């Protein structure tokens, strides 16, 4: 019997070592990780520069407290704000915490405009985290089941539907709209090219904050450092986590303009948030991405995977659609394919199944041979359903 709570249902494998795109289990067997720890280790497992940064910082200073200045935090805030064209940053420890900060900023924005009951629009089929506020923001009843009463004042609208948003412009209590640029957990759902641009226009016309949850799409995953760069827009609030730390727990909430100064001393905090260890690691992640042209590899390898899948699956009557942006990819089948999770593990490949879709989030450093291996194994798996 396990002493762990039963909230996870792990597969029958334990990994003891990681290197690049590969993990090794207790028996010494190697697995190709096409999921990157759910979009976390974008630079691969135990990247030498990241390991060196962690070792150096662990031997220098791990933690002080946010009651004192933390130079690494200042440096990381400046770097991220410059890269994302934002003004200020708050650091927490996870994606959910980054989104909690964003939700609190939205409520303060409402208060600043004398709105007592601020409402945030979010999307159906979205995922924003597992804390009470973020699961209430999430547009998925499975995530919410059992946890009522939910945090109120979230209105869910269909994703990729501008009219569903404009239907609410007369609601004077709305203060923000919070969206993933591409919905990750619900199976890589990519909106129309100009959807986010139109949403931004609506936000600007109504003094709503545009909050983009880039916890999964950020830090290079889609071939740009931030997915919203594909639209040439800048949100008012931007949340990041996952790939930012390449495995160390860090979340960031960046804000711009009027949203940037709403937190005042006492408004928000986190004991561990933005400690020297995680900030130094995140700085090194950003450096490695820049120095090694990781975004270019992400675009090239994303295209390589898609064209490989397309040519091999052209005649498959099981494939409904292939959706992708950079190295965020889903193959939707015409039937439930949950059995493929275990079948892939047996073939030493790690991937995710979301309903009828196979979801892949390989490390951004993947090479052609590794991509070929993913293509071959996934196509063999599809043949078996
Ligand atoms: C878009 C998005 N937001 C938020 C989260 C929650 O992040 P965390 O699990 O780090 O709290 C996730 C996690 O999958 C996510 O994909």
GROMACS .gro file of C-alpha atoms and ligand atoms in nm:
model
  401
    1UNK     CA    1   0.000   0.000   0.000
    2UNK     CA    2   0.113   0.352  -0.078
    3UNK     CA    3   0.116   0.638   0.170
    4UNK     CA    4   0.048   0.878  -0.113
    5UNK     CA    5  -0.300   1.020  -0.167
    6UNK     CA    6  -0.476   0.871  -0.466
    7UNK     CA    7  -0.510   1.187  -0.675
    8UNK     CA    8  -0.273   1.056  -0.942
    9UNK     CA    9  -0.293   0.723  -1.124
   10UNK     CA   10   0.068   0.677  -1.232
   11UNK     CA   11   0.167   0.431  -1.501
   12UNK     CA   12   0.372   0.129  -1.390
   13UNK     CA   13   0.715   0.279  -1.444
   14UNK     CA   14   0.966   0.468  -1.231
   15UNK     CA   15   1.235   0.679  -1.388
   16UNK     CA   16   1.572   0.720  -1.224
   17UNK     CA   17   1.772   0.918  -1.477
   18UNK     CA   18   1.720   1.162  -1.761
   19UNK     CA   19   1.938   1.287  -2.042
   20UNK     CA   20   1.824   1.498  -2.338
   21UNK     CA   21   1.506   1.348  -2.480
   22UNK     CA   22   1.547   1.018  -2.295
   23UNK     CA   23   1.453   0.879  -1.955
   24UNK     CA   24   1.586   0.559  -1.801
   25UNK     CA   25   1.374   0.341  -1.572
   26UNK     CA   26   1.469   0.124  -1.275
   27UNK     CA   27   1.539  -0.172  -1.508
   28UNK     CA   28   1.777   0.033  -1.721
   29UNK     CA   29   1.532   0.059  -2.013
   30UNK     CA   30   1.535   0.387  -2.210
   31UNK     CA   31   1.221   0.577  -2.307
   32UNK     CA   32   1.184   0.857  -2.561
   33UNK     CA   33   1.008   1.140  -2.381
   34UNK     CA   34   0.770   1.301  -2.630
   35UNK     CA   35   0.585   1.480  -2.350
   36UNK     CA   36   0.869   1.662  -2.168
   37UNK     CA   37   0.711   1.609  -1.827
   38UNK     CA   38   0.394   1.775  -1.966
   39UNK     CA   39   0.570   2.061  -2.140
   40UNK     CA   40   0.824   2.131  -1.867
   41UNK     CA   41   1.169   2.017  -1.975
   42UNK     CA   42   1.181   2.207  -2.303
   43UNK     CA   43   1.561   2.195  -2.300
   44UNK     CA   44   1.555   1.822  -2.232
   45UNK     CA   45   1.641   1.633  -1.916
   46UNK     CA   46   1.945   1.745  -1.719
   47UNK     CA   47   2.068   1.997  -1.975
   48UNK     CA   48   2.431   2.058  -1.879
   49UNK     CA   49   2.401   2.438  -1.852
   50UNK     CA   50   2.087   2.412  -1.640
   51UNK     CA   51   2.245   2.151  -1.414
   52UNK     CA   52   2.554   2.371  -1.376
   53UNK     CA   53   2.341   2.675  -1.289
   54UNK     CA   54   2.145   2.477  -1.029
   55UNK     CA   55   2.466   2.337  -0.878
   56UNK     CA   56   2.632   2.676  -0.868
   57UNK     CA   57   2.332   2.848  -0.713
   58UNK     CA   58   2.266   2.564  -0.465
   59UNK     CA   59   2.620   2.607  -0.341
   60UNK     CA   60   2.589   2.987  -0.315
   61UNK     CA   61   2.243   3.079  -0.189
   62UNK     CA   62   1.912   2.894  -0.208
   63UNK     CA   63   1.664   3.104  -0.022
   64UNK     CA   64   1.640   3.423   0.177
   65UNK     CA   65   1.283   3.555   0.176
   66UNK     CA   66   1.087   3.815  -0.011
   67UNK     CA   67   1.129   4.032   0.297
   68UNK     CA   68   1.471   4.120   0.151
   69UNK     CA   69   1.582   4.222  -0.199
   70UNK     CA   70   1.660   3.925  -0.423
   71UNK     CA   71   1.893   4.028  -0.702
   72UNK     CA   72   1.822   3.721  -0.918
   73UNK     CA   73   1.453   3.804  -0.908
   74UNK     CA   74   1.516   4.160  -1.021
   75UNK     CA   75   1.733   4.036  -1.306
   76UNK     CA   76   1.482   3.774  -1.418
   77UNK     CA   77   1.191   4.020  -1.394
   78UNK     CA   78   1.382   4.267  -1.613
   79UNK     CA   79   1.476   4.000  -1.866
   80UNK     CA   80   1.121   3.861  -1.894
   81UNK     CA   81   0.964   4.206  -1.911
   82UNK     CA   82   1.203   4.311  -2.185
   83UNK     CA   83   1.139   3.992  -2.381
   84UNK     CA   84   0.761   4.009  -2.344
   85UNK     CA   85   0.723   4.388  -2.356
   86UNK     CA   86   0.572   4.390  -2.008
   87UNK     CA   87   0.637   4.621  -1.712
   88UNK     CA   88   0.641   4.419  -1.390
   89UNK     CA   89   0.663   4.060  -1.267
   90UNK     CA   90   0.551   3.851  -0.970
   91UNK     CA   91   0.701   3.508  -0.910
   92UNK     CA   92   0.524   3.206  -0.760
   93UNK     CA   93   0.593   2.835  -0.778
   94UNK     CA   94   0.353   2.697  -1.039
   95UNK     CA   95   0.119   2.775  -1.323
   96UNK     CA   96  -0.183   2.778  -1.094
   97UNK     CA   97  -0.013   3.031  -0.868
   98UNK     CA   98   0.077   3.250  -1.163
   99UNK     CA   99  -0.290   3.242  -1.265
  100UNK     CA  100  -0.408   3.312  -0.908
  101UNK     CA  101  -0.198   3.629  -0.921
  102UNK     CA  102  -0.354   3.720  -1.257
  103UNK     CA  103  -0.706   3.668  -1.120
  104UNK     CA  104  -0.630   3.884  -0.817
  105UNK     CA  105  -0.491   4.157  -1.045
  106UNK     CA  106  -0.814   4.144  -1.250
  107UNK     CA  107  -1.022   4.187  -0.935
  108UNK     CA  108  -0.809   4.483  -0.826
  109UNK     CA  109  -0.854   4.632  -1.171
  110UNK     CA  110  -1.229   4.609  -1.114
  111UNK     CA  111  -1.205   4.766  -0.769
  112UNK     CA  112  -0.999   5.052  -0.915
  113UNK     CA  113  -1.296   5.116  -1.146
  114UNK     CA  114  -1.554   5.094  -0.863
  115UNK     CA  115  -1.677   4.753  -0.973
  116UNK     CA  116  -1.775   4.566  -0.657
  117UNK     CA  117  -1.852   4.234  -0.819
  118UNK     CA  118  -1.580   4.187  -1.083
  119UNK     CA  119  -1.642   3.913  -1.339
  120UNK     CA  120  -1.381   3.737  -1.556
  121UNK     CA  121  -1.466   3.571  -1.886
  122UNK     CA  122  -1.287   3.243  -1.950
  123UNK     CA  123  -1.326   2.972  -2.211
  124UNK     CA  124  -1.502   2.639  -2.218
  125UNK     CA  125  -1.253   2.348  -2.238
  126UNK     CA  126  -0.983   2.567  -2.086
  127UNK     CA  127  -0.742   2.460  -1.814
  128UNK     CA  128  -0.594   2.709  -1.569
  129UNK     CA  129  -0.496   2.497  -1.268
  130UNK     CA  130  -0.618   2.310  -0.961
  131UNK     CA  131  -0.642   2.575  -0.688
  132UNK     CA  132  -0.996   2.687  -0.603
  133UNK     CA  133  -0.985   3.006  -0.811
  134UNK     CA  134  -0.806   2.850  -1.107
  135UNK     CA  135  -1.029   2.542  -1.117
  136UNK     CA  136  -1.328   2.775  -1.107
  137UNK     CA  137  -1.178   2.963  -1.402
  138UNK     CA  138  -1.119   2.632  -1.581
  139UNK     CA  139  -1.391   2.541  -1.830
  140UNK     CA  140  -1.408   2.172  -1.752
  141UNK     CA  141  -1.660   2.016  -1.514
  142UNK     CA  142  -1.436   1.713  -1.454
  143UNK     CA  143  -1.181   1.943  -1.289
  144UNK     CA  144  -1.453   2.114  -1.082
  145UNK     CA  145  -1.657   1.808  -0.974
  146UNK     CA  146  -1.682   1.771  -0.599
  147UNK     CA  147  -1.538   2.110  -0.516
  148UNK     CA  148  -1.847   2.333  -0.506
  149UNK     CA  149  -1.897   2.600  -0.395
  150UNK     CA  150  -1.666   2.730  -0.665
  151UNK     CA  151  -1.511   3.074  -0.663
  152UNK     CA  152  -1.782   3.283  -0.826
  153UNK     CA  153  -1.785   3.543  -1.102
  154UNK     CA  154  -1.631   3.346  -1.385
  155UNK     CA  155  -1.840   3.331  -1.701
  156UNK     CA  156  -1.738   3.064  -1.952
  157UNK     CA  157  -1.775   3.128  -2.323
  158UNK     CA  158  -1.691   2.911  -2.623
  159UNK     CA  159  -1.327   2.931  -2.729
  160UNK     CA  160  -1.254   3.072  -3.074
  161UNK     CA  161  -1.594   3.242  -3.085
  162UNK     CA  162  -1.570   3.621  -3.089
  163UNK     CA  163  -1.949   3.664  -3.089
  164UNK     CA  164  -1.968   3.467  -2.765
  165UNK     CA  165  -1.752   3.740  -2.611
  166UNK     CA  166  -1.924   4.040  -2.765
  167UNK     CA  167  -2.253   3.904  -2.631
  168UNK     CA  168  -2.125   4.016  -2.288
  169UNK     CA  169  -2.006   4.369  -2.364
  170UNK     CA  170  -2.306   4.520  -2.187
  171UNK     CA  171  -2.221   4.343  -1.863
  172UNK     CA  172  -2.061   4.630  -1.670
  173UNK     CA  173  -1.910   4.392  -1.415
  174UNK     CA  174  -1.669   4.229  -1.657
  175UNK     CA  175  -1.308   4.327  -1.585
  176UNK     CA  176  -1.100   4.078  -1.780
  177UNK     CA  177  -1.089   3.789  -2.020
  178UNK     CA  178  -0.851   3.504  -1.951
  179UNK     CA  179  -0.751   3.264  -2.228
  180UNK     CA  180  -0.486   3.015  -2.335
  181UNK     CA  181  -0.359   3.120  -2.681
  182UNK     CA  182  -0.380   2.750  -2.768
  183UNK     CA  183  -0.576   2.522  -2.538
  184UNK     CA  184  -0.327   2.259  -2.428
  185UNK     CA  185  -0.491   2.019  -2.185
  186UNK     CA  186  -0.802   1.988  -2.398
  187UNK     CA  187  -0.595   1.858  -2.687
  188UNK     CA  188  -0.408   2.141  -2.864
  189UNK     CA  189  -0.705   2.346  -2.977
  190UNK     CA  190  -0.580   2.624  -3.205
  191UNK     CA  191  -0.809   2.923  -3.264
  192UNK     CA  192  -0.848   3.119  -3.589
  193UNK     CA  193  -0.539   3.324  -3.679
  194UNK     CA  194  -0.697   3.656  -3.583
  195UNK     CA  195  -0.901   3.540  -3.282
  196UNK     CA  196  -0.664   3.682  -3.021
  197UNK     CA  197  -0.634   4.010  -3.215
  198UNK     CA  198  -1.010   4.047  -3.212
  199UNK     CA  199  -1.026   3.961  -2.842
  200UNK     CA  200  -0.764   4.224  -2.771
  201UNK     CA  201  -0.967   4.485  -2.960
  202UNK     CA  202  -1.274   4.400  -2.753
  203UNK     CA  203  -1.070   4.421  -2.431
  204UNK     CA  204  -0.931   4.761  -2.526
  205UNK     CA  205  -1.272   4.896  -2.624
  206UNK     CA  206  -1.423   4.789  -2.291
  207UNK     CA  207  -1.133   4.847  -2.051
  208UNK     CA  208  -1.107   4.475  -1.980
  209UNK     CA  209  -0.768   4.321  -1.906
  210UNK     CA  210  -0.651   4.063  -2.156
  211UNK     CA  211  -0.495   3.784  -1.950
  212UNK     CA  212  -0.308   3.522  -2.150
  213UNK     CA  213  -0.228   3.196  -1.976
  214UNK     CA  214   0.094   3.088  -2.148
  215UNK     CA  215   0.183   2.833  -1.884
  216UNK     CA  216   0.192   2.567  -2.155
  217UNK     CA  217   0.240   2.768  -2.475
  218UNK     CA  218   0.513   2.998  -2.340
  219UNK     CA  219   0.893   2.968  -2.336
  220UNK     CA  220   0.933   2.857  -2.694
  221UNK     CA  221   0.682   2.574  -2.714
  222UNK     CA  222   0.505   2.710  -3.025
  223UNK     CA  223   0.821   2.832  -3.202
  224UNK     CA  224   0.803   3.186  -3.060
  225UNK     CA  225   0.913   3.264  -2.707
  226UNK     CA  226   0.549   3.352  -2.631
  227UNK     CA  227   0.260   3.221  -2.841
  228UNK     CA  228   0.088   3.560  -2.858
  229UNK     CA  229   0.384   3.686  -3.067
  230UNK     CA  230   0.227   3.495  -3.358
  231UNK     CA  231  -0.050   3.759  -3.339
  232UNK     CA  232   0.174   4.061  -3.279
  233UNK     CA  233  -0.022   4.154  -2.969
  234UNK     CA  234   0.075   4.225  -2.608
  235UNK     CA  235  -0.157   4.113  -2.330
  236UNK     CA  236  -0.213   4.315  -2.012
  237UNK     CA  237  -0.127   4.014  -1.801
  238UNK     CA  238   0.081   3.712  -1.904
  239UNK     CA  239   0.132   3.396  -1.700
  240UNK     CA  240   0.418   3.150  -1.739
  241UNK     CA  241   0.546   2.838  -1.560
  242UNK     CA  242   0.633   2.489  -1.693
  243UNK     CA  243   0.922   2.550  -1.940
  244UNK     CA  244   1.044   2.858  -1.755
  245UNK     CA  245   1.225   2.647  -1.496
  246UNK     CA  246   1.299   2.337  -1.708
  247UNK     CA  247   1.208   2.131  -1.400
  248UNK     CA  248   1.257   2.363  -1.105
  249UNK     CA  249   0.922   2.498  -0.978
  250UNK     CA  250   0.865   2.854  -1.089
  251UNK     CA  251   0.561   3.047  -1.209
  252UNK     CA  252   0.554   3.407  -1.327
  253UNK     CA  253   0.278   3.661  -1.366
  254UNK     CA  254   0.383   3.957  -1.582
  255UNK     CA  255   0.175   4.271  -1.614
  256UNK     CA  256   0.170   4.582  -1.829
  257UNK     CA  257   0.040   4.936  -1.803
  258UNK     CA  258  -0.247   4.983  -1.562
  259UNK     CA  259  -0.226   4.617  -1.456
  260UNK     CA  260   0.141   4.649  -1.362
  261UNK     CA  261   0.099   4.854  -1.046
  262UNK     CA  262  -0.216   4.711  -0.887
  263UNK     CA  263  -0.032   4.491  -0.637
  264UNK     CA  264   0.090   4.695  -0.344
  265UNK     CA  265   0.279   4.578  -0.033
  266UNK     CA  266   0.059   4.321   0.137
  267UNK     CA  267  -0.159   4.243  -0.170
  268UNK     CA  268   0.007   3.918  -0.258
  269UNK     CA  269   0.306   3.697  -0.180
  270UNK     CA  270   0.467   3.356  -0.169
  271UNK     CA  271   0.731   3.227   0.072
  272UNK     CA  272   0.929   3.035  -0.187
  273UNK     CA  273   0.825   3.243  -0.491
  274UNK     CA  274   1.119   3.367  -0.695
  275UNK     CA  275   1.398   3.246  -0.471
  276UNK     CA  276   1.758   3.270  -0.595
  277UNK     CA  277   1.769   2.904  -0.706
  278UNK     CA  278   1.467   2.913  -0.936
  279UNK     CA  279   1.539   3.260  -1.073
  280UNK     CA  280   1.899   3.173  -1.159
  281UNK     CA  281   1.775   2.856  -1.329
  282UNK     CA  282   1.509   3.042  -1.529
  283UNK     CA  283   1.764   3.302  -1.637
  284UNK     CA  284   1.984   3.022  -1.763
  285UNK     CA  285   1.689   2.865  -1.947
  286UNK     CA  286   1.632   3.193  -2.133
  287UNK     CA  287   2.004   3.224  -2.209
  288UNK     CA  288   2.023   2.869  -2.349
  289UNK     CA  289   1.716   2.930  -2.566
  290UNK     CA  290   1.875   3.242  -2.713
  291UNK     CA  291   2.229   3.110  -2.753
  292UNK     CA  292   2.133   2.781  -2.914
  293UNK     CA  293   1.865   2.906  -3.152
  294UNK     CA  294   1.614   2.677  -2.982
  295UNK     CA  295   1.316   2.857  -3.137
  296UNK     CA  296   1.443   2.782  -3.485
  297UNK     CA  297   1.485   2.414  -3.396
  298UNK     CA  298   1.132   2.414  -3.254
  299UNK     CA  299   0.990   2.546  -3.581
  300UNK     CA  300   1.199   2.310  -3.798
  301UNK     CA  301   1.128   2.002  -3.593
  302UNK     CA  302   0.759   2.092  -3.560
  303UNK     CA  303   0.732   2.109  -3.939
  304UNK     CA  304   0.936   1.790  -3.976
  305UNK     CA  305   0.705   1.598  -3.741
  306UNK     CA  306   0.389   1.723  -3.911
  307UNK     CA  307   0.510   1.645  -4.261
  308UNK     CA  308   0.629   1.301  -4.144
  309UNK     CA  309   0.291   1.227  -3.989
  310UNK     CA  310   0.103   1.362  -4.289
  311UNK     CA  311   0.291   1.150  -4.539
  312UNK     CA  312   0.259   0.832  -4.331
  313UNK     CA  313  -0.101   0.885  -4.224
  314UNK     CA  314  -0.231   1.020  -4.554
  315UNK     CA  315  -0.434   0.709  -4.623
  316UNK     CA  316  -0.540   0.638  -4.267
  317UNK     CA  317  -0.917   0.655  -4.225
  318UNK     CA  318  -0.864   0.679  -3.850
  319UNK     CA  319  -0.708   1.025  -3.852
  320UNK     CA  320  -0.950   1.316  -3.832
  321UNK     CA  321  -0.702   1.601  -3.800
  322UNK     CA  322  -0.344   1.693  -3.714
  323UNK     CA  323  -0.317   2.016  -3.513
  324UNK     CA  324   0.015   2.178  -3.442
  325UNK     CA  325   0.209   2.493  -3.364
  326UNK     CA  326   0.582   2.449  -3.315
  327UNK     CA  327   0.630   2.146  -3.093
  328UNK     CA  328   0.277   2.141  -2.955
  329UNK     CA  329   0.103   1.875  -3.155
  330UNK     CA  330  -0.211   1.659  -3.149
  331UNK     CA  331  -0.336   1.388  -3.381
  332UNK     CA  332  -0.710   1.347  -3.348
  333UNK     CA  333  -0.850   1.005  -3.428
  334UNK     CA  334  -1.208   0.911  -3.508
  335UNK     CA  335  -1.234   0.707  -3.187
  336UNK     CA  336  -1.126   0.696  -2.826
  337UNK     CA  337  -0.761   0.599  -2.809
  338UNK     CA  338  -0.690   0.591  -2.435
  339UNK     CA  339  -0.549   0.237  -2.471
  340UNK     CA  340  -0.255   0.387  -2.660
  341UNK     CA  341  -0.110   0.539  -2.345
  342UNK     CA  342  -0.004   0.200  -2.211
  343UNK     CA  343   0.072   0.066  -2.559
  344UNK     CA  344   0.311   0.359  -2.616
  345UNK     CA  345   0.478   0.295  -2.282
  346UNK     CA  346   0.533  -0.068  -2.387
  347UNK     CA  347   0.705   0.070  -2.697
  348UNK     CA  348   0.917   0.296  -2.475
  349UNK     CA  349   0.753   0.618  -2.587
  350UNK     CA  350   0.598   0.876  -2.351
  351UNK     CA  351   0.300   1.070  -2.482
  352UNK     CA  352  -0.040   1.188  -2.364
  353UNK     CA  353  -0.390   1.093  -2.472
  354UNK     CA  354  -0.668   1.349  -2.445
  355UNK     CA  355  -1.000   1.188  -2.541
  356UNK     CA  356  -0.962   1.101  -2.909
  357UNK     CA  357  -0.633   1.287  -2.953
  358UNK     CA  358  -0.271   1.182  -2.916
  359UNK     CA  359  -0.086   1.482  -2.770
  360UNK     CA  360   0.287   1.536  -2.815
  361UNK     CA  361   0.503   1.800  -2.644
  362UNK     CA  362   0.858   1.680  -2.717
  363UNK     CA  363   1.162   1.866  -2.587
  364UNK     CA  364   1.245   2.170  -2.802
  365UNK     CA  365   1.597   2.028  -2.856
  366UNK     CA  366   1.470   1.719  -3.036
  367UNK     CA  367   1.664   1.612  -3.347
  368UNK     CA  368   1.555   1.444  -3.671
  369UNK     CA  369   1.642   1.090  -3.560
  370UNK     CA  370   1.435   1.133  -3.244
  371UNK     CA  371   1.151   1.288  -3.444
  372UNK     CA  372   1.163   0.991  -3.688
  373UNK     CA  373   1.140   0.753  -3.397
  374UNK     CA  374   0.832   0.936  -3.262
  375UNK     CA  375   0.668   0.936  -3.608
  376UNK     CA  376   0.729   0.564  -3.661
  377UNK     CA  377   0.611   0.456  -3.318
  378UNK     CA  378   0.301   0.678  -3.317
  379UNK     CA  379   0.202   0.556  -3.664
  380UNK     CA  380   0.246   0.192  -3.554
  381UNK     CA  381   0.029   0.267  -3.251
  382UNK     CA  382  -0.244   0.426  -3.465
  383UNK     CA  383  -0.248   0.109  -3.679
  384UNK     CA  384  -0.341  -0.092  -3.371
  385UNK     CA  385  -0.654   0.101  -3.266
  386LIG     C1  386  -0.249   2.641  -1.962
  386LIG     C2  387  -0.220   2.593  -1.823
  386LIG     N1  388  -0.242   2.676  -1.719
  386LIG     C3  389  -0.217   2.639  -1.593
  386LIG     C4  390  -0.171   2.513  -1.564
  386LIG     C5  391  -0.145   2.475  -1.422
  386LIG     O1  392  -0.009   2.471  -1.399
  386LIG     P1  393   0.049   2.400  -1.266
  386LIG     O2  394   0.017   2.255  -1.277
  386LIG     O3  395   0.196   2.432  -1.270
  386LIG     O4  396  -0.019   2.463  -1.150
  386LIG     C6  397  -0.146   2.423  -1.670
  386LIG     C7  398  -0.096   2.287  -1.642
  386LIG     O5  399  -0.106   2.199  -1.721
  386LIG     C8  400  -0.172   2.464  -1.801
  386LIG     O6  401  -0.152   2.382  -1.905
   0.00000   0.00000   0.00000
